Amino acid sequence: QVQLVESGGGLVQPGGALRLSCVASGSIFSTYAMGWYRQAPGKQRELVAIITSGGSTKYADSVKGRSTISRDNAKNTVYLQMNSLKPEDTAVYYCYAQKITTMTNYWGQGTQVTVSS
């Protein structure tokens, strides 16, 4: 069983930045792909960024160039650095983990990000 706990959300001004963190229980070293999804009110949950066990990354077009996903396997932690935030980035952000061999998915409880002046 893997449990994911997000933190780092909050209220930020447009153009500002924040870093989301997700701590996973147990080791995720070379075992899990990790990612971030977000869901705004009335909208579908969408992928923001993913990072594979090998360190390859992919980003949604809406955040590409403004966001960086990274992982520290020793700390069982994945990060999402978001810069130049826009009001449309407002959403609940969910940490995601996928066990590579079994394709088992795990989700965090989410952390609220609000971009507003």
PDB file of N, CA, C and O in Angstrom, residues 48-84:
ATOM      1  N   VAL A  48      -1.185  17.267 -15.188  1.00  0.00           N
ATOM      2  CA  VAL A  48      -0.318  18.430 -15.197  1.00  0.00           C
ATOM      3  C   VAL A  48       1.095  18.033 -15.618  1.00  0.00           C
ATOM      4  O   VAL A  48       1.687  18.634 -16.515  1.00  0.00           O
ATOM      5  N   ALA A  49       1.635  17.029 -14.955  1.00  0.00           N
ATOM      6  CA  ALA A  49       2.989  16.588 -15.243  1.00  0.00           C
ATOM      7  C   ALA A  49       3.205  15.189 -14.705  1.00  0.00           C
ATOM      8  O   ALA A  49       2.574  14.786 -13.732  1.00  0.00           O
ATOM      9  N   ILE A  50       4.081  14.452 -15.345  1.00  0.00           N
ATOM     10  CA  ILE A  50       4.471  13.137 -14.871  1.00  0.00           C
ATOM     11  C   ILE A  50       5.985  13.007 -14.937  1.00  0.00           C
ATOM     12  O   ILE A  50       6.646  13.675 -15.731  1.00  0.00           O
ATOM     13  N   ILE A  51       6.501  12.141 -14.098  1.00  0.00           N
ATOM     14  CA  ILE A  51       7.923  11.821 -14.124  1.00  0.00           C
ATOM     15  C   ILE A  51       8.055  10.318 -13.928  1.00  0.00           C
ATOM     16  O   ILE A  51       7.486   9.736 -13.010  1.00  0.00           O
ATOM     17  N   THR A  52       8.792   9.686 -14.813  1.00  0.00           N
ATOM     18  CA  THR A  52       8.957   8.247 -14.751  1.00  0.00           C
ATOM     19  C   THR A  52      10.026   7.879 -13.741  1.00  0.00           C
ATOM     20  O   THR A  52      10.735   8.733 -13.203  1.00  0.00           O
ATOM     21  N   SER A  53      10.150   6.583 -13.500  1.00  0.00           N
ATOM     22  CA  SER A  53      11.181   6.104 -12.587  1.00  0.00           C
ATOM     23  C   SER A  53      12.575   6.436 -13.094  1.00  0.00           C
ATOM     24  O   SER A  53      13.513   6.538 -12.303  1.00  0.00           O
ATOM     25  N   GLY A  54      12.703   6.595 -14.407  1.00  0.00           N
ATOM     26  CA  GLY A  54      13.981   6.937 -14.995  1.00  0.00           C
ATOM     27  C   GLY A  54      14.250   8.425 -15.082  1.00  0.00           C
ATOM     28  O   GLY A  54      15.320   8.831 -15.526  1.00  0.00           O
ATOM     29  N   GLY A  55      13.274   9.237 -14.676  1.00  0.00           N
ATOM     30  CA  GLY A  55      13.463  10.671 -14.657  1.00  0.00           C
ATOM     31  C   GLY A  55      12.939  11.412 -15.868  1.00  0.00           C
ATOM     32  O   GLY A  55      13.076  12.635 -15.952  1.00  0.00           O
ATOM     33  N   SER A  56      12.341  10.707 -16.808  1.00  0.00           N
ATOM     34  CA  SER A  56      11.749  11.374 -17.958  1.00  0.00           C
ATOM     35  C   SER A  56      10.500  12.126 -17.528  1.00  0.00           C
ATOM     36  O   SER A  56       9.742  11.657 -16.680  1.00  0.00           O
ATOM     37  N   THR A  57      10.275  13.278 -18.121  1.00  0.00           N
ATOM     38  CA  THR A  57       9.142  14.119 -17.733  1.00  0.00           C
ATOM     39  C   THR A  57       8.274  14.475 -18.923  1.00  0.00           C
ATOM     40  O   THR A  57       8.734  14.534 -20.061  1.00  0.00           O
ATOM     41  N   LYS A  58       7.013  14.713 -18.628  1.00  0.00           N
ATOM     42  CA  LYS A  58       6.060  15.206 -19.604  1.00  0.00           C
ATOM     43  C   LYS A  58       5.167  16.230 -18.918  1.00  0.00           C
ATOM     44  O   LYS A  58       4.869  16.102 -17.740  1.00  0.00           O
ATOM     45  N   TYR A  59       4.749  17.224 -19.688  1.00  0.00           N
ATOM     46  CA  TYR A  59       3.935  18.298 -19.145  1.00  0.00           C
ATOM     47  C   TYR A  59       2.741  18.577 -20.029  1.00  0.00           C
ATOM     48  O   TYR A  59       2.795  18.425 -21.246  1.00  0.00           O
ATOM     49  N   ALA A  60       1.668  19.008 -19.396  1.00  0.00           N
ATOM     50  CA  ALA A  60       0.545  19.515 -20.154  1.00  0.00           C
ATOM     51  C   ALA A  60       0.965  20.796 -20.864  1.00  0.00           C
ATOM     52  O   ALA A  60       1.779  21.565 -20.350  1.00  0.00           O
ATOM     53  N   ASP A  61       0.412  21.015 -22.038  1.00  0.00           N
ATOM     54  CA  ASP A  61       0.766  22.211 -22.791  1.00  0.00           C
ATOM     55  C   ASP A  61       0.489  23.486 -22.000  1.00  0.00           C
ATOM     56  O   ASP A  61       1.207  24.482 -22.138  1.00  0.00           O
ATOM     57  N   SER A  62      -0.529  23.457 -21.171  1.00  0.00           N
ATOM     58  CA  SER A  62      -0.921  24.641 -20.425  1.00  0.00           C
ATOM     59  C   SER A  62       0.101  25.073 -19.383  1.00  0.00           C
ATOM     60  O   SER A  62       0.094  26.228 -18.956  1.00  0.00           O
ATOM     61  N   VAL A  63       0.967  24.160 -18.963  1.00  0.00           N
ATOM     62  CA  VAL A  63       1.953  24.491 -17.941  1.00  0.00           C
ATOM     63  C   VAL A  63       3.378  24.352 -18.436  1.00  0.00           C
ATOM     64  O   VAL A  63       4.318  24.691 -17.700  1.00  0.00           O
ATOM     65  N   LYS A  64       3.549  23.871 -19.635  1.00  0.00           N
ATOM     66  CA  LYS A  64       4.885  23.665 -20.184  1.00  0.00           C
ATOM     67  C   LYS A  64       5.644  24.987 -20.228  1.00  0.00           C
ATOM     68  O   LYS A  64       5.117  26.005 -20.679  1.00  0.00           O
ATOM     69  N   GLY A  65       6.867  24.954 -19.756  1.00  0.00           N
ATOM     70  CA  GLY A  65       7.683  26.153 -19.709  1.00  0.00           C
ATOM     71  C   GLY A  65       7.552  26.921 -18.414  1.00  0.00           C
ATOM     72  O   GLY A  65       8.376  27.799 -18.130  1.00  0.00           O
ATOM     73  N   ARG A  66       6.534  26.614 -17.631  1.00  0.00           N
ATOM     74  CA  ARG A  66       6.304  27.303 -16.365  1.00  0.00           C
ATOM     75  C   ARG A  66       6.455  26.378 -15.172  1.00  0.00           C
ATOM     76  O   ARG A  66       6.544  26.853 -14.039  1.00  0.00           O
ATOM     77  N   SER A  67       6.466  25.084 -15.434  1.00  0.00           N
ATOM     78  CA  SER A  67       6.453  24.107 -14.355  1.00  0.00           C
ATOM     79  C   SER A  67       7.583  23.105 -14.497  1.00  0.00           C
ATOM     80  O   SER A  67       8.038  22.808 -15.602  1.00  0.00           O
ATOM     81  N   THR A  68       8.008  22.590 -13.358  1.00  0.00           N
ATOM     82  CA  THR A  68       9.043  21.567 -13.325  1.00  0.00           C
ATOM     83  C   THR A  68       8.668  20.504 -12.309  1.00  0.00           C
ATOM     84  O   THR A  68       8.432  20.812 -11.140  1.00  0.00           O
ATOM     85  N   ILE A  69       8.596  19.276 -12.761  1.00  0.00           N
ATOM     86  CA  ILE A  69       8.355  18.163 -11.861  1.00  0.00           C
ATOM     87  C   ILE A  69       9.687  17.475 -11.588  1.00  0.00           C
ATOM     88  O   ILE A  69      10.509  17.315 -12.487  1.00  0.00           O
ATOM     89  N   SER A  70       9.887  17.086 -10.358  1.00  0.00           N
ATOM     90  CA  SER A  70      11.119  16.413  -9.982  1.00  0.00           C
ATOM     91  C   SER A  70      10.822  15.409  -8.876  1.00  0.00           C
ATOM     92  O   SER A  70       9.754  15.444  -8.262  1.00  0.00           O
ATOM     93  N   ARG A  71      11.758  14.530  -8.649  1.00  0.00           N
ATOM     94  CA  ARG A  71      11.567  13.546  -7.596  1.00  0.00           C
ATOM     95  C   ARG A  71      12.865  13.308  -6.852  1.00  0.00           C
ATOM     96  O   ARG A  71      13.959  13.416  -7.403  1.00  0.00           O
ATOM     97  N   ASP A  72      12.727  12.993  -5.596  1.00  0.00           N
ATOM     98  CA  ASP A  72      13.844  12.633  -4.745  1.00  0.00           C
ATOM     99  C   ASP A  72      13.488  11.291  -4.129  1.00  0.00           C
ATOM    100  O   ASP A  72      12.766  11.224  -3.136  1.00  0.00           O
ATOM    101  N   ASN A  73      13.981  10.233  -4.729  1.00  0.00           N
ATOM    102  CA  ASN A  73      13.609   8.900  -4.283  1.00  0.00           C
ATOM    103  C   ASN A  73      14.090   8.598  -2.867  1.00  0.00           C
ATOM    104  O   ASN A  73      13.435   7.856  -2.136  1.00  0.00           O
ATOM    105  N   ALA A  74      15.217   9.171  -2.495  1.00  0.00           N
ATOM    106  CA  ALA A  74      15.728   8.956  -1.149  1.00  0.00           C
ATOM    107  C   ALA A  74      14.776   9.511  -0.098  1.00  0.00           C
ATOM    108  O   ALA A  74      14.708   9.001   1.019  1.00  0.00           O
ATOM    109  N   LYS A  75      14.055  10.569  -0.460  1.00  0.00           N
ATOM    110  CA  LYS A  75      13.096  11.180   0.444  1.00  0.00           C
ATOM    111  C   LYS A  75      11.665  10.749   0.153  1.00  0.00           C
ATOM    112  O   LYS A  75      10.735  11.225   0.800  1.00  0.00           O
ATOM    113  N   ASN A  76      11.506   9.874  -0.825  1.00  0.00           N
ATOM    114  CA  ASN A  76      10.179   9.415  -1.234  1.00  0.00           C
ATOM    115  C   ASN A  76       9.252  10.591  -1.529  1.00  0.00           C
ATOM    116  O   ASN A  76       8.086  10.599  -1.136  1.00  0.00           O
ATOM    117  N   THR A  77       9.785  11.559  -2.236  1.00  0.00           N
ATOM    118  CA  THR A  77       9.071  12.801  -2.455  1.00  0.00           C
ATOM    119  C   THR A  77       9.116  13.213  -3.922  1.00  0.00           C
ATOM    120  O   THR A  77      10.139  13.068  -4.588  1.00  0.00           O
ATOM    121  N   VAL A  78       7.998  13.720  -4.392  1.00  0.00           N
ATOM    122  CA  VAL A  78       7.921  14.311  -5.719  1.00  0.00           C
ATOM    123  C   VAL A  78       7.486  15.759  -5.565  1.00  0.00           C
ATOM    124  O   VAL A  78       6.690  16.089  -4.684  1.00  0.00           O
ATOM    125  N   TYR A  79       8.024  16.631  -6.410  1.00  0.00           N
ATOM    126  CA  TYR A  79       7.762  18.052  -6.324  1.00  0.00           C
ATOM    127  C   TYR A  79       7.178  18.572  -7.634  1.00  0.00           C
ATOM    128  O   TYR A  79       7.433  18.031  -8.703  1.00  0.00           O
ATOM    129  N   LEU A  80       6.426  19.626  -7.512  1.00  0.00           N
ATOM    130  CA  LEU A  80       5.973  20.364  -8.679  1.00  0.00           C
ATOM    131  C   LEU A  80       6.225  21.840  -8.422  1.00  0.00           C
ATOM    132  O   LEU A  80       5.548  22.451  -7.597  1.00  0.00           O
ATOM    133  N   GLN A  81       7.204  22.394  -9.106  1.00  0.00           N
ATOM    134  CA  GLN A  81       7.486  23.816  -9.039  1.00  0.00           C
ATOM    135  C   GLN A  81       6.689  24.509 -10.121  1.00  0.00           C
ATOM    136  O   GLN A  81       6.806  24.158 -11.297  1.00  0.00           O
ATOM    137  N   MET A  82       5.880  25.466  -9.739  1.00  0.00           N
ATOM    138  CA  MET A  82       5.063  26.200 -10.682  1.00  0.00           C
ATOM    139  C   MET A  82       5.380  27.681 -10.593  1.00  0.00           C
ATOM    140  O   MET A  82       5.314  28.281  -9.519  1.00  0.00           O
ATOM    141  N   ASN A  83       5.718  28.255 -11.731  1.00  0.00           N
ATOM    142  CA  ASN A  83       6.051  29.667 -11.822  1.00  0.00           C
ATOM    143  C   ASN A  83       5.060  30.381 -12.729  1.00  0.00           C
ATOM    144  O   ASN A  83       4.296  29.754 -13.463  1.00  0.00           O
ATOM    145  N   SER A  84       5.099  31.695 -12.667  1.00  0.00           N
ATOM    146  CA  SER A  84       4.230  32.516 -13.516  1.00  0.00           C
ATOM    147  C   SER A  84       2.789  32.035 -13.464  1.00  0.00           C
ATOM    148  O   SER A  84       2.137  31.840 -14.490  1.00  0.00           O
TER     149      SER A  84
END
